[in-house]
Short mmCIF file of N, CA and C in Angstrom, two decimals:
data_model
loop_
_atom_site.label_atom_id
_atom_site.label_comp_id
_atom_site.label_asym_id
_atom_site.label_seq_id
_atom_site.Cartn_x
_atom_site.Cartn_y
_atom_site.Cartn_z
N MET B 21 -44.15 -2.25 -15.88
CA MET B 21 -45.52 -2.13 -15.29
C MET B 21 -45.68 -3.30 -14.32
N PHE B 22 -46.20 -2.72 -13.05
CA PHE B 22 -46.62 -4.08 -12.10
C PHE B 22 -47.42 -5.12 -12.22
N ASN B 23 -46.79 -6.38 -12.34
CA ASN B 23 -47.69 -7.38 -12.21
C ASN B 23 -48.62 -7.43 -10.87
N SER B 24 -49.74 -7.62 -10.97
CA SER B 24 -50.52 -7.71 -9.57
C SER B 24 -50.66 -9.45 -9.74
N PHE B 25 -50.73 -10.04 -10.82
CA PHE B 25 -51.14 -11.45 -10.42
C PHE B 25 -50.07 -12.39 -9.80
N THR B 26 -50.64 -12.98 -8.71
CA THR B 26 -49.41 -13.37 -7.71
C THR B 26 -49.12 -15.15 -7.93
N GLY B 27 -48.58 -15.64 -7.46
CA GLY B 27 -48.46 -17.14 -7.37
C GLY B 27 -49.50 -17.68 -6.58
N ASN B 28 -50.37 -17.09 -5.80
CA ASN B 28 -51.39 -17.78 -4.86
C ASN B 28 -52.45 -17.60 -5.74
N ASP B 29 -52.77 -16.33 -6.57
CA ASP B 29 -53.68 -16.45 -7.62
C ASP B 29 -53.83 -17.41 -8.77
N ALA B 30 -52.13 -17.77 -9.25
CA ALA B 30 -52.10 -19.01 -10.02
C ALA B 30 -53.00 -20.36 -9.45
N CYS B 31 -52.70 -20.29 -7.95
CA CYS B 31 -52.65 -21.86 -7.54
C CYS B 31 -54.32 -21.68 -7.43
N LYS B 32 -54.75 -21.03 -7.40
CA LYS B 32 -56.50 -20.93 -7.22
C LYS B 32 -57.19 -21.30 -8.38
N LEU B 33 -56.46 -20.58 -9.73
CA LEU B 33 -57.06 -20.75 -10.95
C LEU B 33 -56.74 -22.27 -11.42
N ILE B 34 -55.76 -22.56 -11.24
CA ILE B 34 -55.23 -24.31 -11.46
C ILE B 34 -55.80 -24.85 -10.61
N ALA B 35 -56.24 -24.82 -9.21
CA ALA B 35 -57.25 -25.68 -9.02
C ALA B 35 -58.75 -25.53 -9.19
N ASN B 36 -58.67 -24.69 -10.23
CA ASN B 36 -60.29 -24.78 -11.06
C ASN B 36 -59.97 -24.89 -12.60
N GLY B 37 -59.00 -25.27 -13.16
CA GLY B 37 -59.03 -25.81 -14.42
C GLY B 37 -58.27 -24.95 -15.37
N ALA B 38 -57.32 -24.35 -14.82
CA ALA B 38 -56.55 -22.90 -15.66
C ALA B 38 -55.54 -23.87 -16.15
N GLN B 39 -55.20 -23.33 -17.15
CA GLN B 39 -54.09 -24.25 -18.37
C GLN B 39 -52.88 -23.28 -17.83
N LEU B 40 -51.61 -24.21 -17.55
CA LEU B 40 -50.64 -23.76 -17.29
C LEU B 40 -49.60 -23.73 -18.23
N VAL B 41 -48.91 -22.64 -18.90
CA VAL B 41 -48.51 -22.51 -20.31
C VAL B 41 -47.06 -21.77 -20.28
N ASP B 42 -46.05 -22.84 -20.38
CA ASP B 42 -44.94 -22.38 -20.43
C ASP B 42 -44.39 -22.26 -21.51
N VAL B 43 -43.76 -20.78 -21.73
CA VAL B 43 -43.43 -20.18 -23.14
C VAL B 43 -42.10 -20.21 -23.49
N ARG B 44 -41.20 -20.98 -22.63
CA ARG B 44 -39.81 -20.85 -22.65
C ARG B 44 -39.60 -22.06 -24.16
N SER B 45 -38.18 -21.83 -24.85
CA SER B 45 -38.06 -22.88 -25.60
C SER B 45 -38.30 -24.39 -25.18
N SER B 46 -38.29 -25.09 -26.48
CA SER B 46 -38.49 -26.76 -25.99
C SER B 46 -37.67 -27.40 -25.40
N ALA B 47 -36.34 -26.54 -25.68
CA ALA B 47 -34.91 -27.25 -24.89
C ALA B 47 -35.11 -26.99 -23.58
N GLU B 48 -35.64 -25.96 -23.18
CA GLU B 48 -35.59 -25.30 -21.52
C GLU B 48 -36.83 -26.06 -20.91
N PHE B 49 -37.74 -26.45 -21.63
CA PHE B 49 -38.99 -26.98 -21.07
C PHE B 49 -38.35 -28.59 -20.97
N SER B 50 -37.71 -29.14 -21.48
CA SER B 50 -37.26 -30.29 -21.53
C SER B 50 -36.29 -30.40 -20.11
N ARG B 51 -35.95 -29.53 -19.92
CA ARG B 51 -34.61 -29.61 -18.44
C ARG B 51 -35.68 -29.37 -17.41
N GLY B 52 -36.92 -29.07 -17.20
CA GLY B 52 -37.78 -29.02 -16.37
C GLY B 52 -38.59 -28.11 -16.60
N SER B 53 -39.94 -28.53 -16.05
CA SER B 53 -41.13 -27.49 -16.12
C SER B 53 -42.00 -27.77 -14.77
N LEU B 54 -43.08 -26.60 -14.58
CA LEU B 54 -43.84 -26.63 -13.48
C LEU B 54 -44.97 -27.87 -13.81
N PRO B 55 -45.69 -28.36 -12.75
CA PRO B 55 -46.30 -29.55 -13.10
C PRO B 55 -47.56 -29.33 -13.82
N ASN B 56 -47.70 -30.19 -14.68
CA ASN B 56 -49.33 -30.22 -15.67
C ASN B 56 -48.66 -29.01 -16.79
N ALA B 57 -47.43 -28.54 -16.85
CA ALA B 57 -47.81 -27.28 -17.59
C ALA B 57 -47.51 -27.82 -19.25
N ILE B 58 -48.03 -26.99 -20.06
CA ILE B 58 -47.91 -27.26 -21.63
C ILE B 58 -46.64 -26.36 -21.85
N ASN B 59 -46.10 -26.67 -22.97
CA ASN B 59 -45.04 -26.12 -23.32
C ASN B 59 -45.57 -25.27 -24.93
N LEU B 60 -45.37 -23.86 -25.02
CA LEU B 60 -45.80 -23.31 -26.17
C LEU B 60 -45.05 -22.45 -26.39
N PRO B 61 -43.79 -22.72 -26.97
CA PRO B 61 -42.51 -21.31 -26.71
C PRO B 61 -43.09 -20.25 -27.86
N LEU B 62 -42.62 -18.84 -27.02
CA LEU B 62 -43.03 -17.85 -27.61
C LEU B 62 -42.96 -17.47 -29.25
N GLN B 63 -41.97 -18.27 -29.79
CA GLN B 63 -41.84 -18.54 -31.05
C GLN B 63 -43.03 -19.44 -31.95
N SER B 64 -43.46 -19.96 -31.34
CA SER B 64 -44.79 -20.77 -32.15
C SER B 64 -46.14 -20.48 -31.48
N ILE B 65 -46.26 -19.23 -30.80
CA ILE B 65 -47.45 -18.42 -30.05
C ILE B 65 -48.94 -18.43 -31.09
N MET B 66 -48.09 -18.23 -32.12
CA MET B 66 -48.99 -17.97 -33.13
C MET B 66 -50.30 -18.89 -33.51
N GLY B 67 -49.90 -20.34 -33.18
CA GLY B 67 -50.45 -21.49 -33.02
C GLY B 67 -51.27 -21.91 -31.86
N ALA B 68 -51.63 -21.12 -30.81
CA ALA B 68 -52.11 -21.27 -29.68
C ALA B 68 -53.26 -21.91 -29.99
N LYS B 69 -54.12 -21.48 -30.89
CA LYS B 69 -55.89 -21.81 -31.01
C LYS B 69 -55.55 -23.54 -30.91
N ASN B 70 -54.43 -23.92 -31.58
CA ASN B 70 -54.47 -25.22 -31.95
C ASN B 70 -54.08 -26.16 -30.31
N ILE B 71 -53.80 -25.45 -29.46
CA ILE B 71 -52.88 -26.13 -28.55
C ILE B 71 -53.47 -25.98 -27.22
N ILE B 72 -53.99 -24.61 -26.92
CA ILE B 72 -54.48 -24.33 -25.85
C ILE B 72 -55.94 -23.97 -25.69
N ASP B 73 -57.02 -24.60 -24.92
CA ASP B 73 -58.30 -23.93 -24.97
C ASP B 73 -58.63 -22.37 -24.40
N ASP B 74 -59.48 -21.92 -25.52
CA ASP B 74 -59.51 -20.53 -25.18
C ASP B 74 -60.67 -20.34 -24.22
N ASP B 75 -61.67 -21.21 -24.22
CA ASP B 75 -62.65 -21.09 -23.15
C ASP B 75 -61.91 -21.27 -21.49
N LYS B 76 -60.90 -21.65 -21.29
CA LYS B 76 -60.50 -21.73 -20.27
C LYS B 76 -59.18 -20.86 -19.68
N ASP B 77 -59.28 -20.40 -18.39
CA ASP B 77 -58.01 -19.67 -17.94
C ASP B 77 -56.72 -20.31 -18.48
N VAL B 78 -56.08 -19.00 -18.87
CA VAL B 78 -54.76 -19.58 -19.02
C VAL B 78 -53.85 -18.70 -18.27
N ILE B 79 -52.34 -19.18 -17.91
CA ILE B 79 -51.33 -18.89 -17.06
C ILE B 79 -50.02 -18.91 -17.92
N VAL B 80 -49.62 -17.67 -17.94
CA VAL B 80 -48.15 -18.24 -18.66
C VAL B 80 -46.74 -17.56 -18.09
N TYR B 81 -45.89 -18.26 -18.15
CA TYR B 81 -44.58 -18.07 -17.35
C TYR B 81 -43.53 -18.30 -18.40
N CYS B 82 -42.39 -18.01 -17.71
CA CYS B 82 -41.37 -18.05 -18.39
C CYS B 82 -40.01 -18.19 -17.47
N VAL B 83 -38.73 -17.71 -17.54
CA VAL B 83 -37.90 -17.56 -16.49
C VAL B 83 -37.55 -16.26 -15.56
N THR B 84 -37.90 -14.92 -17.02
CA THR B 84 -37.98 -14.02 -16.12
C THR B 84 -39.02 -12.96 -16.29
N GLY B 85 -40.05 -13.40 -17.00
CA GLY B 85 -41.46 -12.77 -16.93
C GLY B 85 -41.11 -11.81 -18.12
N ALA B 86 -40.42 -11.47 -18.85
CA ALA B 86 -39.89 -10.90 -20.52
C ALA B 86 -41.06 -11.68 -21.38
N ARG B 87 -40.94 -13.00 -21.82
CA ARG B 87 -41.41 -13.79 -22.44
C ARG B 87 -43.06 -13.87 -22.20
N SER B 88 -43.06 -13.92 -21.39
CA SER B 88 -44.82 -14.54 -20.84
C SER B 88 -45.50 -12.87 -20.83
N SER B 89 -44.54 -11.87 -20.80
CA SER B 89 -45.60 -10.70 -20.82
C SER B 89 -45.66 -10.55 -22.34
N THR B 90 -44.76 -11.19 -22.91
CA THR B 90 -44.96 -10.89 -24.70
C THR B 90 -46.32 -11.78 -25.08
N ALA B 91 -45.80 -13.25 -24.74
CA ALA B 91 -46.93 -14.25 -24.70
C ALA B 91 -48.40 -13.62 -24.44
N LYS B 92 -48.67 -12.91 -23.08
CA LYS B 92 -49.66 -12.79 -22.92
C LYS B 92 -50.49 -11.55 -23.99
N ASN B 93 -49.63 -10.46 -24.19
CA ASN B 93 -50.22 -9.70 -25.31
C ASN B 93 -50.57 -10.50 -26.52
N TYR B 94 -49.75 -11.22 -26.98
CA TYR B 94 -50.38 -11.68 -28.46
C TYR B 94 -51.48 -12.63 -27.95
N LEU B 95 -51.50 -13.25 -27.18
CA LEU B 95 -52.76 -14.08 -26.55
C LEU B 95 -54.01 -12.98 -26.71
N VAL B 96 -53.77 -11.92 -26.24
CA VAL B 96 -55.07 -11.19 -25.74
C VAL B 96 -55.45 -10.65 -27.21
N GLN B 97 -54.55 -10.66 -28.09
CA GLN B 97 -54.62 -10.22 -29.40
C GLN B 97 -55.53 -11.00 -29.92
N MET B 98 -55.02 -12.22 -29.53
CA MET B 98 -55.71 -13.36 -30.70
C MET B 98 -57.41 -13.89 -30.38
N GLY B 99 -57.55 -13.16 -29.29
CA GLY B 99 -59.08 -13.38 -28.52
C GLY B 99 -59.17 -13.98 -27.04
N PHE B 100 -57.99 -14.24 -26.80
CA PHE B 100 -58.28 -15.07 -25.27
C PHE B 100 -58.14 -14.31 -24.66
N ASP B 101 -59.16 -14.65 -23.79
CA ASP B 101 -59.77 -13.01 -22.71
C ASP B 101 -59.62 -13.55 -21.19
N LYS B 102 -58.94 -14.99 -20.90
CA LYS B 102 -58.78 -14.99 -19.77
C LYS B 102 -57.48 -15.34 -19.81
N VAL B 103 -56.21 -14.74 -19.97
CA VAL B 103 -54.81 -14.75 -19.81
C VAL B 103 -54.55 -14.00 -18.83
N HIS B 104 -53.58 -14.86 -17.96
CA HIS B 104 -52.77 -13.96 -16.91
C HIS B 104 -51.33 -14.63 -16.91
N ASP B 105 -50.33 -13.49 -16.69
CA ASP B 105 -49.06 -13.28 -16.49
C ASP B 105 -48.63 -13.64 -15.15
N LEU B 106 -47.74 -14.72 -15.01
CA LEU B 106 -47.32 -15.24 -13.87
C LEU B 106 -46.08 -14.65 -13.71
N GLY B 107 -45.11 -14.28 -14.97
CA GLY B 107 -43.69 -13.92 -15.00
C GLY B 107 -42.97 -15.17 -15.09
N SER B 108 -42.20 -15.06 -13.79
CA SER B 108 -41.42 -16.13 -13.85
C SER B 108 -41.93 -17.22 -13.06
N PHE B 109 -41.14 -18.61 -13.86
CA PHE B 109 -41.31 -19.75 -12.85
C PHE B 109 -41.25 -19.69 -11.16
N ARG B 110 -40.38 -19.06 -10.97
CA ARG B 110 -40.33 -19.06 -9.44
C ARG B 110 -41.32 -18.07 -8.55
N ASN B 111 -42.02 -17.68 -9.18
CA ASN B 111 -43.23 -17.36 -8.49
C ASN B 111 -44.55 -18.33 -8.19
N TYR B 112 -44.24 -19.43 -8.78
CA TYR B 112 -45.12 -20.39 -8.48
C TYR B 112 -45.06 -21.23 -7.03
N ASN B 113 -46.10 -21.31 -6.61
CA ASN B 113 -45.76 -21.65 -5.20
C ASN B 113 -47.06 -22.64 -4.51
N CYS B 114 -47.40 -23.54 -5.71
CA CYS B 114 -48.77 -24.37 -5.53
C CYS B 114 -47.87 -25.74 -4.89
N GLU B 115 -48.75 -26.51 -4.09
CA GLU B 115 -48.60 -27.48 -3.41
C GLU B 115 -49.04 -28.52 -4.13
#
């Protein structure tokens, strides 16, 4: 499925208070992450309501986009209605 959410879209939302959520493992996150990202590994996604604010936009990302796509689906099923999938961290281009 084509992901129409772009890095530019992410930058606009982040500037307006969106939460950037890295769904990679804690080990991957510790080796580097995007600025101000929250680490919520995919295997822990069911605890999202304790970590991220469901009233704000949420932008999920990983390495290839596979985990972020799955994470988005879980979050939507959990009642988060402002979830966006950046896919790979390489799509991030904010300054």
